[in-house]
PDB file of C-alpha atoms in Angstrom:
ATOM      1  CA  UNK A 159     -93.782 -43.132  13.936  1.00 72.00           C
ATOM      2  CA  UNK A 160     -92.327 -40.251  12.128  1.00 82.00           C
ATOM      3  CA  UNK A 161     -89.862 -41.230   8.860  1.00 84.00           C
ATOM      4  CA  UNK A 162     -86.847 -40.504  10.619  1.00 89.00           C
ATOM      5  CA  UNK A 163     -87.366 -42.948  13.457  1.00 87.00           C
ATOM      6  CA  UNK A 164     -88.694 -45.200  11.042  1.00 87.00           C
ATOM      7  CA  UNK A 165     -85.689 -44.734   8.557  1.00 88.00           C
ATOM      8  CA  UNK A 166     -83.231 -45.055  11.970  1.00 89.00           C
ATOM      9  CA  UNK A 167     -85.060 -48.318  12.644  1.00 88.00           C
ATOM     10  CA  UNK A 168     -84.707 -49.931   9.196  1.00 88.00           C
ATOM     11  CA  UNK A 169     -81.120 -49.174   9.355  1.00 89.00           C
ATOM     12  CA  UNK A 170     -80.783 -50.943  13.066  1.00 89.00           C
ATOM     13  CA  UNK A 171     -82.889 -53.911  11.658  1.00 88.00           C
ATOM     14  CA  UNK A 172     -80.366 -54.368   8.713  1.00 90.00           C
ATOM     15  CA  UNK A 173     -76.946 -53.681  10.449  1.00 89.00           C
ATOM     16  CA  UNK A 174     -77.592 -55.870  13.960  1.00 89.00           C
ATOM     17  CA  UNK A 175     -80.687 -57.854  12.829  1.00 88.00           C
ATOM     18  CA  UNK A 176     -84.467 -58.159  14.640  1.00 87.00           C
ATOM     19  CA  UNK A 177     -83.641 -59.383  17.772  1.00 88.00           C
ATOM     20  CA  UNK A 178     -83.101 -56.094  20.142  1.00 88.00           C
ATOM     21  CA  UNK A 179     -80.421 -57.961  22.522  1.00 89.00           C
ATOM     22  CA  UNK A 180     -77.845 -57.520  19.447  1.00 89.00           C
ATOM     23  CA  UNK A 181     -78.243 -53.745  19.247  1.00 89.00           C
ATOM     24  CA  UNK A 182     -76.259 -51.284  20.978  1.00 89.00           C
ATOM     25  CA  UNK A 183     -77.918 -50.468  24.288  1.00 89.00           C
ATOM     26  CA  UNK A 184     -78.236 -46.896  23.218  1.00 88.00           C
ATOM     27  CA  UNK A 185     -80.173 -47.604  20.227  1.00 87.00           C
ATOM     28  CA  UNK A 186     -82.290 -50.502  22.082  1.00 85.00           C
ATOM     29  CA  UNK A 187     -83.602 -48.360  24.427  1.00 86.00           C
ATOM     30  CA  UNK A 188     -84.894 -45.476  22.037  1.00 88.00           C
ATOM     31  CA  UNK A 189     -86.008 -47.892  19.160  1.00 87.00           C
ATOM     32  CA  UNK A 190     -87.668 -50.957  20.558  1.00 83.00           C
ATOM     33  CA  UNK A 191     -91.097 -49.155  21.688  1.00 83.00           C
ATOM     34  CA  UNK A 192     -91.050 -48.793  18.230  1.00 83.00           C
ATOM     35  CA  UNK A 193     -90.494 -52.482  17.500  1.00 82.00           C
ATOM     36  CA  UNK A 194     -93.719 -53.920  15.920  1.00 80.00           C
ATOM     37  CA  UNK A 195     -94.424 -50.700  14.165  1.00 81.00           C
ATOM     38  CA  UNK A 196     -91.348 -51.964  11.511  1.00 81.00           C
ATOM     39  CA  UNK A 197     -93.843 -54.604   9.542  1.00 84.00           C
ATOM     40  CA  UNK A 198     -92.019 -55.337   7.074  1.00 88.00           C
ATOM     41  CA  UNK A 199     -88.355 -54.520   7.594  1.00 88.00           C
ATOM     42  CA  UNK A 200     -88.620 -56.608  11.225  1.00 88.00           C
ATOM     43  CA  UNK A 201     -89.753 -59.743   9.347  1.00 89.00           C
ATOM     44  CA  UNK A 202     -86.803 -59.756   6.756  1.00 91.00           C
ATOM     45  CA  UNK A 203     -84.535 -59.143   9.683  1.00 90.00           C
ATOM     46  CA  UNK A 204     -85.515 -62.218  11.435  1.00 90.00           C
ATOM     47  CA  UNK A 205     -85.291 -63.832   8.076  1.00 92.00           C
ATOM     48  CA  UNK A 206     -81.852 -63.506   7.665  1.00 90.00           C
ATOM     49  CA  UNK A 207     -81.582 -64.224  11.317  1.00 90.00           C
ATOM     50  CA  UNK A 208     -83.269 -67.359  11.234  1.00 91.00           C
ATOM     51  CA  UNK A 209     -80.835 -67.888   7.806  1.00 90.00           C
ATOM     52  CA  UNK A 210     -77.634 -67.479  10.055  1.00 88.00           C
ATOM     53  CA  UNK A 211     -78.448 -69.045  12.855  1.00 86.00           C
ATOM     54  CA  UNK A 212     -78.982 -72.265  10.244  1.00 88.00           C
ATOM     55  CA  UNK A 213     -75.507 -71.565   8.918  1.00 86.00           C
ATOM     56  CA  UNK A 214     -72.792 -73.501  11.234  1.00 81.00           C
ATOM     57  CA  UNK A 215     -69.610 -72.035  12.063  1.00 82.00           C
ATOM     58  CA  UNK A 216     -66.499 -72.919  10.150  1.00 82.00           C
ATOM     59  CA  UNK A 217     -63.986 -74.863  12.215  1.00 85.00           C
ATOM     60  CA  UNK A 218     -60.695 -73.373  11.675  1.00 84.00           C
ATOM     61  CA  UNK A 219     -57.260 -74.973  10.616  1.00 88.00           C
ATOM     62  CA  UNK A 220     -55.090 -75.553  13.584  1.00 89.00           C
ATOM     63  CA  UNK A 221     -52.753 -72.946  13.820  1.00 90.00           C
ATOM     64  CA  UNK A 222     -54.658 -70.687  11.456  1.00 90.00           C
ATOM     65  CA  UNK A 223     -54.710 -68.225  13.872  1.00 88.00           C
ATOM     66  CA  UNK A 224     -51.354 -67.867  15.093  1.00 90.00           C
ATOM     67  CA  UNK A 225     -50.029 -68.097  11.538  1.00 90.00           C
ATOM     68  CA  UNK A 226     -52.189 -65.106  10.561  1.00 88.00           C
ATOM     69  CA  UNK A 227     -51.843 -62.708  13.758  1.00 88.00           C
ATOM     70  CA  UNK A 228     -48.139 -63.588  13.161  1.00 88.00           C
ATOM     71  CA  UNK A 229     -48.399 -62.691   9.141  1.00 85.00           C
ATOM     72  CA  UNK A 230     -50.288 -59.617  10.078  1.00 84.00           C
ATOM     73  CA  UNK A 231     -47.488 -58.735  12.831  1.00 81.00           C
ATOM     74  CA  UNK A 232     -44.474 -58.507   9.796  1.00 80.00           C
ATOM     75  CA  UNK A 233     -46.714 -56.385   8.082  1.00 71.00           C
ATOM     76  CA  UNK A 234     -47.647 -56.041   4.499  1.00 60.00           C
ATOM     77  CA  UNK A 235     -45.212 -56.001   1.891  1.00 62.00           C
ATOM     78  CA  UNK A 236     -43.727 -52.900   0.167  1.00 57.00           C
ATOM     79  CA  UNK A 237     -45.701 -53.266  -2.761  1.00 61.00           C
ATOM     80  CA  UNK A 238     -47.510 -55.036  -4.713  1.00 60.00           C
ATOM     81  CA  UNK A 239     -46.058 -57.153  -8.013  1.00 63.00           C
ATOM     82  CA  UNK A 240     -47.467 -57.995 -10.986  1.00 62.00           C
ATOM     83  CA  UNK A 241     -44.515 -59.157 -12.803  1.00 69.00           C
ATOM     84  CA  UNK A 242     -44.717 -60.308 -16.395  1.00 73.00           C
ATOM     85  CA  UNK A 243     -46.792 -62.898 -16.011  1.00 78.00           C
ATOM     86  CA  UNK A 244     -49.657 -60.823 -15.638  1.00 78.00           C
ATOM     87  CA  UNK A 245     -48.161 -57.699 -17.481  1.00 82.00           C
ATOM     88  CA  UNK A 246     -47.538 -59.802 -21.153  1.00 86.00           C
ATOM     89  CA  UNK A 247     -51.608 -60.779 -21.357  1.00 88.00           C
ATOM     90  CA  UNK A 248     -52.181 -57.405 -20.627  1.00 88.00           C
ATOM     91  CA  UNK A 249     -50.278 -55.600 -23.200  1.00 90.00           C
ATOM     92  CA  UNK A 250     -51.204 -58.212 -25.693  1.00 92.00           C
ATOM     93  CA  UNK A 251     -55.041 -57.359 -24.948  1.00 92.00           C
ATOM     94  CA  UNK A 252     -54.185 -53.946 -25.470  1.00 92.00           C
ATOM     95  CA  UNK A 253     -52.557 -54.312 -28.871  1.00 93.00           C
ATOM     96  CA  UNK A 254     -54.860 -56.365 -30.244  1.00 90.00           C
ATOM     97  CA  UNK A 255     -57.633 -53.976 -29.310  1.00 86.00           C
ATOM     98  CA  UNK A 256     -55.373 -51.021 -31.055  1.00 89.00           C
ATOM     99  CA  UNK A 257     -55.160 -53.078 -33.749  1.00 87.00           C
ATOM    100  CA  UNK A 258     -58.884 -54.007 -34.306  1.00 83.00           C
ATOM    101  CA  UNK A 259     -60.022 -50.595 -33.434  1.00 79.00           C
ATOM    102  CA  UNK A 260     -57.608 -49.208 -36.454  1.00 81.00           C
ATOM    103  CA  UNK A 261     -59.583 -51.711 -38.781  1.00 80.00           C
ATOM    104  CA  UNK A 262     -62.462 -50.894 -38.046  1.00 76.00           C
ATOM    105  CA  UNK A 263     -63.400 -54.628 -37.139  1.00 74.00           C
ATOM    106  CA  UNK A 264     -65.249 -53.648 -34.084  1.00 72.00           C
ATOM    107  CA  UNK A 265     -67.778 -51.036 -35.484  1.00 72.00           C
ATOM    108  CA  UNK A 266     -70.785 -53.383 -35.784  1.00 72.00           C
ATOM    109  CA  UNK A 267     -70.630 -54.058 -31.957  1.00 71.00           C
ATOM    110  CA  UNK A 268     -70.158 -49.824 -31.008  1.00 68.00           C
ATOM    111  CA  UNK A 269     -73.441 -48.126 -30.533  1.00 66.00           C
ATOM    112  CA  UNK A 270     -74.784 -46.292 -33.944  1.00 66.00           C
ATOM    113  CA  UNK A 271     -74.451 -42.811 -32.293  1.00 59.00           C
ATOM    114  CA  UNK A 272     -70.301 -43.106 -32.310  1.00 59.00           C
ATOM    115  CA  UNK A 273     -70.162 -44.984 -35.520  1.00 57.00           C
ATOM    116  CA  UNK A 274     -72.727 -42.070 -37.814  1.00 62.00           C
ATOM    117  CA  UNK A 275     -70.923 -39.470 -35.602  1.00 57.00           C
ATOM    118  CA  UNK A 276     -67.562 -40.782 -37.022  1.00 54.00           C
ATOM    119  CA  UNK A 277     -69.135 -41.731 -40.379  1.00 54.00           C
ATOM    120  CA  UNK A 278     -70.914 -37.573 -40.526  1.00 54.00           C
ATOM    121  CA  UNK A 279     -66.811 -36.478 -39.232  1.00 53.00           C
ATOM    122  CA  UNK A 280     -65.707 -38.109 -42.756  1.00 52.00           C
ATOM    123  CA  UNK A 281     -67.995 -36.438 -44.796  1.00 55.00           C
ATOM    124  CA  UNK A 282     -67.615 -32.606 -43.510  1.00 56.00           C
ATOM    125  CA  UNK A 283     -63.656 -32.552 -43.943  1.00 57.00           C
ATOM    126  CA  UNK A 284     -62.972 -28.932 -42.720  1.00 58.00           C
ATOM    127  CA  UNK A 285     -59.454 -29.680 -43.336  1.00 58.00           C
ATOM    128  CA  UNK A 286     -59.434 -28.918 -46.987  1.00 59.00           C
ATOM    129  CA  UNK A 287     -57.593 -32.102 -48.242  1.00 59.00           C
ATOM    130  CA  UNK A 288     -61.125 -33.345 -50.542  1.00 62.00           C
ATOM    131  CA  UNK A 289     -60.737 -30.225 -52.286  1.00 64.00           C
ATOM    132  CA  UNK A 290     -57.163 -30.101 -52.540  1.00 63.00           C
ATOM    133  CA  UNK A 291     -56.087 -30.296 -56.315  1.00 67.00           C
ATOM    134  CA  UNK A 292     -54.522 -33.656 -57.786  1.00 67.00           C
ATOM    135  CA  UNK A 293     -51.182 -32.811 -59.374  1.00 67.00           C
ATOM    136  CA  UNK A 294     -50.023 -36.964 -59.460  1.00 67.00           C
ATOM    137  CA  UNK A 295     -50.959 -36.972 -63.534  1.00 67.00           C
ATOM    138  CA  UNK A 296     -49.305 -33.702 -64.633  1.00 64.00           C
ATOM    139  CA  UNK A 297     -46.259 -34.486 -66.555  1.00 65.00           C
ATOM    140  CA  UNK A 298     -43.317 -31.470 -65.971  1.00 63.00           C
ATOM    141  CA  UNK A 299     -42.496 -30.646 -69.912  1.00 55.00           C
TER     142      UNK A 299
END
């Protein structure tokens, strides 16, 4: 079997499963000649078949139905809302983060590389305030 058939196969075996009366009719009548040649991929298939078929089918709530075509019928709201119920956490998180990140409080948990680069930054001021000359202690005579 070359790849391609085999690759087309693998995919048929994990979207409809290892029994050939699920797949489209198209892709039954090209692939299953090529059935047992799957090994592998054909036994997980009827794995997970034999896994769903154990599964039993949810009974629905009376109504449930009806109440959703109907829901889906008025269509979705405008947008959506957060309100400030979920939008006070959220700033909070984010000001405490600013906050911690100005400290420096978080550096032991950042990755050496951003820390030394920051720590190197420091140390090779090209902005000429190190060697900018300290006039606080002159007294004006």
């Amino acid at each position: 079997m070359d790849p391609k058939m085999k690759q087309r196969l693998e995919a048929v075996l994990a979207s409809y499963g290892g029994d050939p009366a699920r797949w489209p009719a198209a892709e039954r009548a090209v692939l299953q000649p090529h059935l047992e040649a799957a090994g592998e991929a054909l036994d997980e298939a009827r794995f997970i078949d034999r896994l769903l078929d154990l599964a039993g089918t949810p009974t629905l709530a009376a109504g449930l139905e009806s109440r959703l075509m109907a829901r889906i019928g008025r269509g979705a709201p405008a947008r959506f809302r957060l309100g400030w119920t979920a939008a006070l956490p959220l700033a909070a998180s984010l000001a405490l983060g600013i906050y911690l990140g100005a400290m420096g409080a978080l550096d032991s948990l950042l990755p050496a590389v951003v820390t030394d680069e920051i720590a190197s930054r420091e140390e090779d001021d090209s902005s000429g305030v190190t060697e900018a000359i300290d006039y606080s202690g002159d007294q004006i005579s």
